[in-house]
PDB file of C-alpha atoms in Angstrom:
ATOM      1  CA  MET N   1     -14.560 -21.719  27.946  1.00 47.00           C
ATOM      2  CA  SER N   2     -16.374 -20.353  30.833  1.00 45.00           C
ATOM      3  CA  ALA N   3     -18.511 -17.146  30.949  1.00 40.00           C
ATOM      4  CA  THR N   4     -15.815 -15.309  33.054  1.00 38.00           C
ATOM      5  CA  ASP N   5     -13.108 -16.318  30.397  1.00 40.00           C
ATOM      6  CA  THR N   6     -15.310 -15.007  27.532  1.00 41.00           C
ATOM      7  CA  GLN N   7     -15.912 -11.875  29.385  1.00 39.00           C
ATOM      8  CA  VAL N   8     -12.239 -11.365  29.871  1.00 34.00           C
ATOM      9  CA  LYS N   9     -11.388 -12.064  26.372  1.00 43.00           C
ATOM     10  CA  GLN N  10     -14.056  -9.672  25.077  1.00 42.00           C
ATOM     11  CA  ASN N  11     -12.541  -6.875  27.499  1.00 43.00           C
ATOM     12  CA  SER N  12      -9.168  -7.594  26.244  1.00 55.00           C
ATOM     13  CA  SER N  13     -10.092  -7.369  22.636  1.00 61.00           C
ATOM     14  CA  GLY N  14     -12.005  -4.084  23.336  1.00 64.00           C
ATOM     15  CA  GLN N  15      -9.103  -2.678  25.111  1.00 66.00           C
ATOM     16  CA  ALA N  16      -6.801  -3.355  22.155  1.00 65.00           C
ATOM     17  CA  VAL N  17      -9.073  -1.760  19.623  1.00 72.00           C
ATOM     18  CA  THR N  18      -9.188   1.190  21.995  1.00 73.00           C
ATOM     19  CA  ASP N  19      -5.437   1.370  22.375  1.00 69.00           C
ATOM     20  CA  ALA N  20      -4.982   1.011  18.646  1.00 67.00           C
ATOM     21  CA  GLY N  21      -7.306   4.018  17.981  1.00 70.00           C
ATOM     22  CA  ILE N  22      -5.436   6.054  20.399  1.00 66.00           C
ATOM     23  CA  LEU N  23      -1.959   5.361  18.853  1.00 65.00           C
ATOM     24  CA  ALA N  24      -3.462   5.842  15.474  1.00 71.00           C
ATOM     25  CA  TRP N  25      -4.456   9.323  16.483  1.00 67.00           C
ATOM     26  CA  ARG N  26      -0.995   9.985  17.821  1.00 68.00           C
ATOM     27  CA  THR N  27       0.445   8.972  14.464  1.00 66.00           C
ATOM     28  CA  LEU N  28      -1.817  11.440  12.674  1.00 65.00           C
ATOM     29  CA  LYS N  29      -1.227  14.230  15.106  1.00 64.00           C
ATOM     30  CA  ARG N  30       2.390  14.031  14.058  1.00 67.00           C
ATOM     31  CA  ILE N  31       1.669  15.003  10.603  1.00 63.00           C
ATOM     32  CA  PRO N  32       0.906  18.744  10.963  1.00 62.00           C
ATOM     33  CA  ARG N  33       3.871  18.978  13.375  1.00 64.00           C
ATOM     34  CA  THR N  34       6.238  17.647  10.287  1.00 63.00           C
ATOM     35  CA  PRO N  35       4.749  19.127   7.212  1.00 64.00           C
ATOM     36  CA  ASP N  36       7.860  18.158   5.289  1.00 65.00           C
ATOM     37  CA  MET N  37       6.750  14.561   5.561  1.00 66.00           C
ATOM     38  CA  LEU N  38       3.435  15.378   3.944  1.00 68.00           C
ATOM     39  CA  ILE N  39       5.105  17.421   1.269  1.00 72.00           C
ATOM     40  CA  TYR N  40       7.568  14.559   0.207  1.00 69.00           C
ATOM     41  CA  ALA N  41       4.940  11.993   0.392  1.00 70.00           C
ATOM     42  CA  THR N  42       2.822  13.747  -2.079  1.00 75.00           C
ATOM     43  CA  ILE N  43       5.765  14.965  -4.442  1.00 82.00           C
ATOM     44  CA  GLN N  44       7.066  11.547  -5.425  1.00 79.00           C
ATOM     45  CA  PRO N  45       3.773  10.305  -6.843  1.00 79.00           C
ATOM     46  CA  ILE N  46       3.001  13.388  -8.582  1.00 83.00           C
ATOM     47  CA  MET N  47       6.609  13.290 -10.174  1.00 85.00           C
ATOM     48  CA  PHE N  48       5.960   9.683 -11.288  1.00 81.00           C
ATOM     49  CA  VAL N  49       2.687  10.857 -12.936  1.00 83.00           C
ATOM     50  CA  LEU N  50       4.003  13.745 -14.894  1.00 84.00           C
ATOM     51  CA  LEU N  51       7.521  11.850 -15.744  1.00 83.00           C
ATOM     52  CA  PHE N  52       5.582   8.705 -17.215  1.00 80.00           C
ATOM     53  CA  ALA N  53       2.527  10.619 -18.569  1.00 80.00           C
ATOM     54  CA  TYR N  54       4.568  13.381 -20.615  1.00 80.00           C
ATOM     55  CA  VAL N  55       8.101  11.656 -21.006  1.00 78.00           C
ATOM     56  CA  PHE N  56       7.193   8.045 -21.624  1.00 73.00           C
ATOM     57  CA  GLY N  57       3.621   8.215 -22.703  1.00 71.00           C
ATOM     58  CA  ASN N  58       4.288   8.440 -26.306  1.00 69.00           C
ATOM     59  CA  ALA N  59       7.076   5.711 -26.314  1.00 72.00           C
ATOM     60  CA  ILE N  60       5.015   3.046 -24.602  1.00 79.00           C
ATOM     61  CA  PRO N  61       2.187   1.621 -26.803  1.00 80.00           C
ATOM     62  CA  ILE N  62      -0.922  -0.048 -25.155  1.00 85.00           C
ATOM     63  CA  PRO N  63      -2.008  -2.908 -27.370  1.00 79.00           C
ATOM     64  CA  GLY N  64      -5.404  -2.520 -28.660  1.00 76.00           C
ATOM     65  CA  PHE N  65      -5.815   1.131 -27.271  1.00 78.00           C
ATOM     66  CA  PRO N  66      -4.073   3.805 -29.505  1.00 74.00           C
ATOM     67  CA  GLY N  67      -3.137   7.316 -28.781  1.00 71.00           C
ATOM     68  CA  PRO N  68      -1.294   9.160 -25.718  1.00 68.00           C
ATOM     69  CA  ARG N  69      -4.393   9.310 -23.627  1.00 77.00           C
ATOM     70  CA  ALA N  70      -4.618   5.628 -23.472  1.00 84.00           C
ATOM     71  CA  TYR N  71      -1.332   5.349 -21.753  1.00 86.00           C
ATOM     72  CA  ARG N  72      -2.336   8.076 -19.114  1.00 86.00           C
ATOM     73  CA  GLU N  73      -5.358   6.070 -18.260  1.00 88.00           C
ATOM     74  CA  PHE N  74      -3.447   2.853 -18.163  1.00 91.00           C
ATOM     75  CA  LEU N  75      -0.812   4.550 -15.974  1.00 89.00           C
ATOM     76  CA  MET N  76      -2.736   5.895 -13.018  1.00 92.00           C
ATOM     77  CA  ALA N  77      -3.679   2.415 -11.554  1.00 94.00           C
ATOM     78  CA  GLY N  78      -0.025   1.632 -11.474  1.00 93.00           C
ATOM     79  CA  ILE N  79       0.810   4.922  -9.923  1.00 92.00           C
ATOM     80  CA  PHE N  80      -1.818   4.293  -7.111  1.00 94.00           C
ATOM     81  CA  ALA N  81      -0.678   0.505  -6.392  1.00 94.00           C
ATOM     82  CA  GLN N  82       2.982   1.758  -6.439  1.00 91.00           C
ATOM     83  CA  THR N  83       2.278   4.490  -3.903  1.00 90.00           C
ATOM     84  CA  MET N  84       0.358   2.068  -1.627  1.00 92.00           C
ATOM     85  CA  ALA N  85       3.146  -0.323  -1.849  1.00 92.00           C
ATOM     86  CA  PHE N  86       5.614   2.210  -0.904  1.00 87.00           C
ATOM     87  CA  ALA N  87       3.667   2.556   2.404  1.00 83.00           C
ATOM     88  CA  VAL N  88       6.020  -0.082   3.582  1.00 86.00           C
ATOM     89  CA  ALA N  89       8.722   2.510   4.141  1.00 82.00           C
ATOM     90  CA  SER N  90       6.680   4.660   6.380  1.00 78.00           C
ATOM     91  CA  ALA N  91       5.746   1.931   8.754  1.00 79.00           C
ATOM     92  CA  SER N  92       9.247   0.450   8.890  1.00 83.00           C
ATOM     93  CA  VAL N  93      11.081   3.714   9.332  1.00 80.00           C
ATOM     94  CA  GLY N  94       8.611   4.928  11.977  1.00 76.00           C
ATOM     95  CA  LEU N  95       8.631   1.753  14.065  1.00 77.00           C
ATOM     96  CA  ALA N  96      12.510   1.585  13.686  1.00 79.00           C
ATOM     97  CA  ASP N  97      12.834   5.242  14.819  1.00 76.00           C
ATOM     98  CA  ASP N  98      10.505   4.428  17.870  1.00 72.00           C
ATOM     99  CA  MET N  99      12.620   1.453  18.970  1.00 74.00           C
ATOM    100  CA  ALA N 100      15.778   3.358  18.788  1.00 72.00           C
ATOM    101  CA  LYS N 101      14.313   6.292  20.730  1.00 68.00           C
ATOM    102  CA  GLY N 102      13.073   4.026  23.383  1.00 66.00           C
ATOM    103  CA  LEU N 103       9.450   5.078  22.942  1.00 62.00           C
ATOM    104  CA  ILE N 104       8.638   1.365  22.472  1.00 65.00           C
ATOM    105  CA  ASP N 105       9.845   0.614  25.829  1.00 62.00           C
ATOM    106  CA  ARG N 106       7.825   3.436  27.459  1.00 66.00           C
ATOM    107  CA  PHE N 107       4.693   1.848  25.708  1.00 65.00           C
ATOM    108  CA  ARG N 108       5.768  -1.577  27.106  1.00 65.00           C
ATOM    109  CA  SER N 109       5.524  -0.074  30.471  1.00 62.00           C
ATOM    110  CA  LEU N 110       1.858   1.060  30.114  1.00 62.00           C
ATOM    111  CA  PRO N 111      -1.346  -1.121  30.681  1.00 62.00           C
ATOM    112  CA  MET N 112      -2.057  -1.515  26.897  1.00 65.00           C
ATOM    113  CA  ALA N 113      -2.268  -4.264  24.526  1.00 64.00           C
ATOM    114  CA  ARG N 114       1.006  -4.908  22.825  1.00 63.00           C
ATOM    115  CA  SER N 115      -0.547  -5.527  19.347  1.00 65.00           C
ATOM    116  CA  ALA N 116      -2.122  -2.029  19.641  1.00 71.00           C
ATOM    117  CA  VAL N 117       1.346  -0.428  19.206  1.00 73.00           C
ATOM    118  CA  ILE N 118       1.661  -1.897  15.758  1.00 77.00           C
ATOM    119  CA  ALA N 119      -1.849  -1.838  14.778  1.00 77.00           C
ATOM    120  CA  GLY N 120      -2.149   1.798  15.901  1.00 79.00           C
ATOM    121  CA  ARG N 121       0.817   2.719  13.604  1.00 79.00           C
ATOM    122  CA  VAL N 122      -0.620   0.729  10.619  1.00 82.00           C
ATOM    123  CA  ILE N 123      -4.173   2.343  10.924  1.00 82.00           C
ATOM    124  CA  GLY N 124      -2.732   5.653  11.167  1.00 83.00           C
ATOM    125  CA  ASP N 125      -0.619   5.233   8.226  1.00 83.00           C
ATOM    126  CA  VAL N 126      -3.514   3.841   6.225  1.00 87.00           C
ATOM    127  CA  VAL N 127      -5.530   7.070   6.890  1.00 85.00           C
ATOM    128  CA  PHE N 128      -2.445   9.155   5.687  1.00 85.00           C
ATOM    129  CA  ASN N 129      -2.174   7.013   2.513  1.00 87.00           C
ATOM    130  CA  ALA N 130      -5.926   7.794   1.914  1.00 89.00           C
ATOM    131  CA  PHE N 131      -5.101  11.441   1.832  1.00 87.00           C
ATOM    132  CA  VAL N 132      -2.079  10.957  -0.445  1.00 87.00           C
ATOM    133  CA  MET N 133      -4.241   8.967  -2.678  1.00 90.00           C
ATOM    134  CA  LEU N 134      -6.643  11.865  -2.679  1.00 90.00           C
ATOM    135  CA  VAL N 135      -4.071  14.042  -4.065  1.00 87.00           C
ATOM    136  CA  MET N 136      -3.131  11.563  -6.781  1.00 89.00           C
ATOM    137  CA  VAL N 137      -6.548  11.432  -7.998  1.00 92.00           C
ATOM    138  CA  ILE N 138      -6.565  15.063  -8.505  1.00 90.00           C
ATOM    139  CA  CYS N 139      -3.161  14.911 -10.352  1.00 88.00           C
ATOM    140  CA  GLY N 140      -4.581  12.140 -12.464  1.00 89.00           C
ATOM    141  CA  PHE N 141      -7.502  14.195 -13.483  1.00 90.00           C
ATOM    142  CA  ILE N 142      -5.265  17.046 -14.349  1.00 88.00           C
ATOM    143  CA  VAL N 143      -3.390  14.735 -16.790  1.00 86.00           C
ATOM    144  CA  GLY N 144      -6.357  13.399 -18.434  1.00 85.00           C
ATOM    145  CA  TRP N 145      -7.064  10.249 -16.425  1.00 90.00           C
ATOM    146  CA  ARG N 146     -10.954   9.261 -15.911  1.00 91.00           C
ATOM    147  CA  TRP N 147     -12.890   6.386 -14.394  1.00 93.00           C
ATOM    148  CA  HIS N 148     -15.813   5.120 -16.658  1.00 92.00           C
ATOM    149  CA  LYS N 149     -17.783   2.837 -14.788  1.00 92.00           C
ATOM    150  CA  GLY N 150     -19.436   4.942 -12.063  1.00 90.00           C
ATOM    151  CA  PHE N 151     -18.605   6.221  -8.892  1.00 94.00           C
ATOM    152  CA  GLY N 152     -19.549   2.864  -6.968  1.00 95.00           C
ATOM    153  CA  GLN N 153     -16.906   0.834  -8.925  1.00 96.00           C
ATOM    154  CA  ALA N 154     -14.356   3.602  -8.481  1.00 96.00           C
ATOM    155  CA  LEU N 155     -14.817   3.483  -4.666  1.00 96.00           C
ATOM    156  CA  ALA N 156     -14.347  -0.381  -4.827  1.00 97.00           C
ATOM    157  CA  ALA N 157     -11.095   0.212  -6.601  1.00 97.00           C
ATOM    158  CA  PHE N 158      -9.932   2.846  -3.914  1.00 97.00           C
ATOM    159  CA  ALA N 159     -11.014   0.346  -1.190  1.00 96.00           C
ATOM    160  CA  ILE N 160      -8.844  -2.309  -2.742  1.00 97.00           C
ATOM    161  CA  LEU N 161      -5.745   0.180  -2.780  1.00 96.00           C
ATOM    162  CA  LEU N 162      -6.366   0.871   0.845  1.00 95.00           C
ATOM    163  CA  LEU N 163      -6.672  -2.771   1.744  1.00 96.00           C
ATOM    164  CA  PHE N 164      -3.328  -3.164  -0.150  1.00 96.00           C
ATOM    165  CA  ALA N 165      -1.740  -0.354   1.809  1.00 94.00           C
ATOM    166  CA  PHE N 166      -2.962  -2.065   5.093  1.00 93.00           C
ATOM    167  CA  ALA N 167      -1.478  -5.245   3.918  1.00 94.00           C
ATOM    168  CA  MET N 168       1.940  -3.676   2.946  1.00 94.00           C
ATOM    169  CA  LEU N 169       2.139  -1.830   6.292  1.00 91.00           C
ATOM    170  CA  TRP N 170       2.215  -5.162   8.072  1.00 91.00           C
ATOM    171  CA  VAL N 171       5.239  -6.087   5.912  1.00 92.00           C
ATOM    172  CA  GLY N 172       6.836  -2.663   6.907  1.00 89.00           C
ATOM    173  CA  ALA N 173       6.190  -3.158  10.680  1.00 87.00           C
ATOM    174  CA  LEU N 174       7.904  -6.628  10.632  1.00 90.00           C
ATOM    175  CA  ILE N 175      10.921  -4.900   8.715  1.00 89.00           C
ATOM    176  CA  GLY N 176      11.046  -2.032  11.156  1.00 86.00           C
ATOM    177  CA  LEU N 177      11.002  -4.350  14.221  1.00 84.00           C
ATOM    178  CA  SER N 178      13.756  -6.435  12.645  1.00 86.00           C
ATOM    179  CA  VAL N 179      16.409  -3.944  11.851  1.00 82.00           C
ATOM    180  CA  SER N 180      18.722  -2.022  13.869  1.00 77.00           C
ATOM    181  CA  SER N 181      18.191   1.617  12.716  1.00 79.00           C
ATOM    182  CA  ALA N 182      15.686   3.871  10.806  1.00 78.00           C
ATOM    183  CA  GLU N 183      18.260   4.348   8.159  1.00 79.00           C
ATOM    184  CA  VAL N 184      18.663   0.598   7.843  1.00 82.00           C
ATOM    185  CA  ALA N 185      14.652   0.266   7.726  1.00 81.00           C
ATOM    186  CA  ALA N 186      14.455   2.945   4.802  1.00 77.00           C
ATOM    187  CA  SER N 187      16.633   0.819   2.717  1.00 80.00           C
ATOM    188  CA  ALA N 188      15.181  -2.589   3.623  1.00 80.00           C
ATOM    189  CA  GLY N 189      11.708  -1.323   3.056  1.00 74.00           C
ATOM    190  CA  LEU N 190      12.177  -0.157  -0.376  1.00 79.00           C
ATOM    191  CA  ILE N 191      14.968  -2.036  -2.150  1.00 83.00           C
ATOM    192  CA  TRP N 192      12.913  -5.196  -2.885  1.00 86.00           C
ATOM    193  CA  LEU N 193       9.913  -3.226  -3.900  1.00 88.00           C
ATOM    194  CA  PHE N 194      11.541  -1.511  -6.982  1.00 86.00           C
ATOM    195  CA  PRO N 195      11.920  -4.935  -8.836  1.00 88.00           C
ATOM    196  CA  LEU N 196       8.778  -6.102  -7.699  1.00 90.00           C
ATOM    197  CA  THR N 197       7.021  -2.917  -9.052  1.00 90.00           C
ATOM    198  CA  PHE N 198       8.839  -2.633 -12.352  1.00 88.00           C
ATOM    199  CA  LEU N 199       8.481  -6.443 -13.092  1.00 92.00           C
ATOM    200  CA  SER N 200       4.567  -5.910 -13.042  1.00 93.00           C
ATOM    201  CA  ASN N 201       1.899  -4.434 -15.336  1.00 92.00           C
ATOM    202  CA  ALA N 202       2.313  -1.086 -13.343  1.00 91.00           C
ATOM    203  CA  PHE N 203       3.904   0.872 -16.211  1.00 90.00           C
ATOM    204  CA  VAL N 204       4.448  -1.323 -19.073  1.00 89.00           C
ATOM    205  CA  PRO N 205       1.681  -3.690 -20.524  1.00 91.00           C
ATOM    206  CA  THR N 206       2.532  -7.399 -19.984  1.00 92.00           C
ATOM    207  CA  PRO N 207       2.283  -8.155 -23.512  1.00 91.00           C
ATOM    208  CA  ASN N 208       5.259  -5.740 -24.286  1.00 89.00           C
ATOM    209  CA  LEU N 209       7.518  -7.663 -21.769  1.00 90.00           C
ATOM    210  CA  PRO N 210       9.803 -10.555 -22.895  1.00 91.00           C
ATOM    211  CA  SER N 211       7.752 -13.865 -23.018  1.00 90.00           C
ATOM    212  CA  GLY N 212       9.705 -15.294 -20.126  1.00 90.00           C
ATOM    213  CA  LEU N 213       8.616 -12.408 -17.820  1.00 92.00           C
ATOM    214  CA  GLN N 214       5.003 -12.466 -18.811  1.00 93.00           C
ATOM    215  CA  PRO N 215       3.664 -15.031 -16.418  1.00 93.00           C
ATOM    216  CA  ILE N 216       5.706 -13.592 -13.510  1.00 92.00           C
ATOM    217  CA  ALA N 217       4.537 -10.271 -14.059  1.00 93.00           C
ATOM    218  CA  GLU N 218       0.667 -11.136 -14.542  1.00 93.00           C
ATOM    219  CA  TRP N 219       0.901 -13.156 -11.029  1.00 95.00           C
ATOM    220  CA  ASN N 220       2.759 -10.418  -9.324  1.00 94.00           C
ATOM    221  CA  PRO N 221       0.667  -9.126  -6.301  1.00 95.00           C
ATOM    222  CA  ILE N 222       1.094  -5.515  -7.447  1.00 96.00           C
ATOM    223  CA  SER N 223       0.011  -6.473 -10.829  1.00 95.00           C
ATOM    224  CA  SER N 224      -3.169  -7.995  -9.445  1.00 96.00           C
ATOM    225  CA  ILE N 225      -3.944  -4.814  -7.606  1.00 97.00           C
ATOM    226  CA  VAL N 226      -3.401  -2.779 -10.783  1.00 96.00           C
ATOM    227  CA  ALA N 227      -5.654  -4.967 -13.067  1.00 96.00           C
ATOM    228  CA  ALA N 228      -8.256  -4.847 -10.426  1.00 97.00           C
ATOM    229  CA  CYS N 229      -8.285  -1.155 -10.259  1.00 97.00           C
ATOM    230  CA  ARG N 230      -8.218  -0.918 -14.154  1.00 96.00           C
ATOM    231  CA  HIS N 231     -10.908  -3.294 -14.477  1.00 96.00           C
ATOM    232  CA  LEU N 232     -13.056  -1.242 -11.880  1.00 96.00           C
ATOM    233  CA  PHE N 233     -12.072   2.094 -13.429  1.00 96.00           C
ATOM    234  CA  GLY N 234     -12.945   0.803 -16.862  1.00 94.00           C
ATOM    235  CA  ASN N 235      -9.181   1.730 -17.988  1.00 93.00           C
ATOM    236  CA  PRO N 236      -7.035  -0.186 -20.629  1.00 90.00           C
ATOM    237  CA  SER N 237      -5.797  -3.428 -19.134  1.00 90.00           C
ATOM    238  CA  PRO N 238      -4.170  -5.607 -21.791  1.00 91.00           C
ATOM    239  CA  PHE N 239      -2.857  -8.943 -20.713  1.00 93.00           C
ATOM    240  CA  ALA N 240      -0.412 -11.361 -22.379  1.00 89.00           C
ATOM    241  CA  SER N 241      -2.700 -14.252 -21.337  1.00 91.00           C
ATOM    242  CA  PRO N 242      -6.215 -12.901 -21.625  1.00 91.00           C
ATOM    243  CA  ASP N 243      -7.929 -16.259 -20.786  1.00 92.00           C
ATOM    244  CA  GLY N 244      -5.713 -16.780 -17.532  1.00 93.00           C
ATOM    245  CA  PHE N 245      -6.929 -16.402 -13.827  1.00 95.00           C
ATOM    246  CA  PRO N 246      -5.164 -12.931 -13.356  1.00 94.00           C
ATOM    247  CA  ALA N 247      -7.080 -11.418 -16.548  1.00 94.00           C
ATOM    248  CA  GLN N 248     -10.499 -12.966 -15.806  1.00 95.00           C
ATOM    249  CA  HIS N 249     -10.548 -12.525 -12.217  1.00 96.00           C
ATOM    250  CA  PRO N 250      -8.482  -9.558 -11.245  1.00 96.00           C
ATOM    251  CA  VAL N 251     -10.554  -8.525  -8.312  1.00 97.00           C
ATOM    252  CA  TRP N 252     -10.617 -11.780  -6.668  1.00 97.00           C
ATOM    253  CA  LEU N 253      -6.906 -12.251  -7.208  1.00 97.00           C
ATOM    254  CA  SER N 254      -6.120  -8.986  -5.569  1.00 97.00           C
ATOM    255  CA  LEU N 255      -8.358  -9.787  -2.560  1.00 97.00           C
ATOM    256  CA  ILE N 256      -6.399 -13.251  -2.206  1.00 97.00           C
ATOM    257  CA  TRP N 257      -3.113 -11.435  -2.381  1.00 97.00           C
ATOM    258  CA  CYS N 258      -4.136  -8.958   0.239  1.00 97.00           C
ATOM    259  CA  THR N 259      -5.569 -11.430   2.665  1.00 97.00           C
ATOM    260  CA  ALA N 260      -2.456 -13.642   2.189  1.00 97.00           C
ATOM    261  CA  ILE N 261      -0.010 -10.939   3.037  1.00 96.00           C
ATOM    262  CA  ILE N 262      -2.076  -9.910   6.027  1.00 95.00           C
ATOM    263  CA  ALA N 263      -2.416 -13.411   7.334  1.00 96.00           C
ATOM    264  CA  VAL N 264       1.187 -13.944   6.950  1.00 96.00           C
ATOM    265  CA  PHE N 265       2.933 -10.809   8.170  1.00 94.00           C
ATOM    266  CA  ALA N 266       0.493  -9.284  10.738  1.00 90.00           C
ATOM    267  CA  PRO N 267       1.050 -12.361  13.071  1.00 91.00           C
ATOM    268  CA  LEU N 268       4.774 -12.295  12.485  1.00 92.00           C
ATOM    269  CA  ALA N 269       5.229  -8.440  13.144  1.00 88.00           C
ATOM    270  CA  VAL N 270       2.973  -8.964  16.425  1.00 83.00           C
ATOM    271  CA  ARG N 271       5.428 -11.814  17.442  1.00 87.00           C
ATOM    272  CA  LYS N 272       8.386  -9.980  16.589  1.00 85.00           C
ATOM    273  CA  TYR N 273       7.235  -7.035  18.671  1.00 80.00           C
ATOM    274  CA  ARG N 274       6.667  -9.237  21.613  1.00 78.00           C
ATOM    275  CA  SER N 275       9.859 -10.919  21.509  1.00 78.00           C
ATOM    276  CA  SER N 276      11.617  -7.617  21.016  1.00 70.00           C
ATOM    277  CA  THR N 277      10.064  -6.240  24.110  1.00 62.00           C
ATOM    278  CA  ALA N 278      10.319  -9.248  26.333  1.00 58.00           C
ATOM    279  CA  HIS N 279      13.532  -8.252  27.758  1.00 53.00           C
TER     280      HIS N 279
END
């Protein structure tokens, strides 16, 4: 590769980063103009916290950790991970809506990197989800949740959650670019997440599940994120197979899952965007 080609590649990469930053700021600027989006995005996780903590908390025992507070500490990592996973919907609906309104066509006519349209949306949604997570942390403290391994490890857990949100947003981007309308994107973005979330360790300890479901639940990507956070927070984290890889290396497994999801879905989303805007 010649020096000229290298310089051109560096310039195009820098332009893509700049374009993505501009479009991420566009995504964030829409939030004050649509406060109902912020309200509903925070109400749902708060409702899950309150319902599971006070309605199901006494009915779901945590093996080796007696008492209702044990379930509340067990619960919060699951709520965090579920909320980050549900970020899929914001990306899928947002991009599908932009496609339907012709906004993507206007972007295509501008001298900007094509990958920046999706990357900007994803980065903006990650920042938005960081705010939602802050609201959930406050709610968790109110119901009795705490971390016990220091602020540094708690920050590492929050970083893993945001990385997971970043990965899932690429899945949402691919869905949003593949469906015909925002209404379809809303359903397609969430319908498969409910069984994935509930067939995990998010709300019920895997030792309490039927034996045939336990291995599936413990290798579930959501379970790996939840287990990594519980490990870093110092919260109860029982496993049906305590000697297995998910139990012994939850942080590594969570990073492997996030990397794999990004490696698969980010290129697919960019390719889908290019093919959708090629005509």
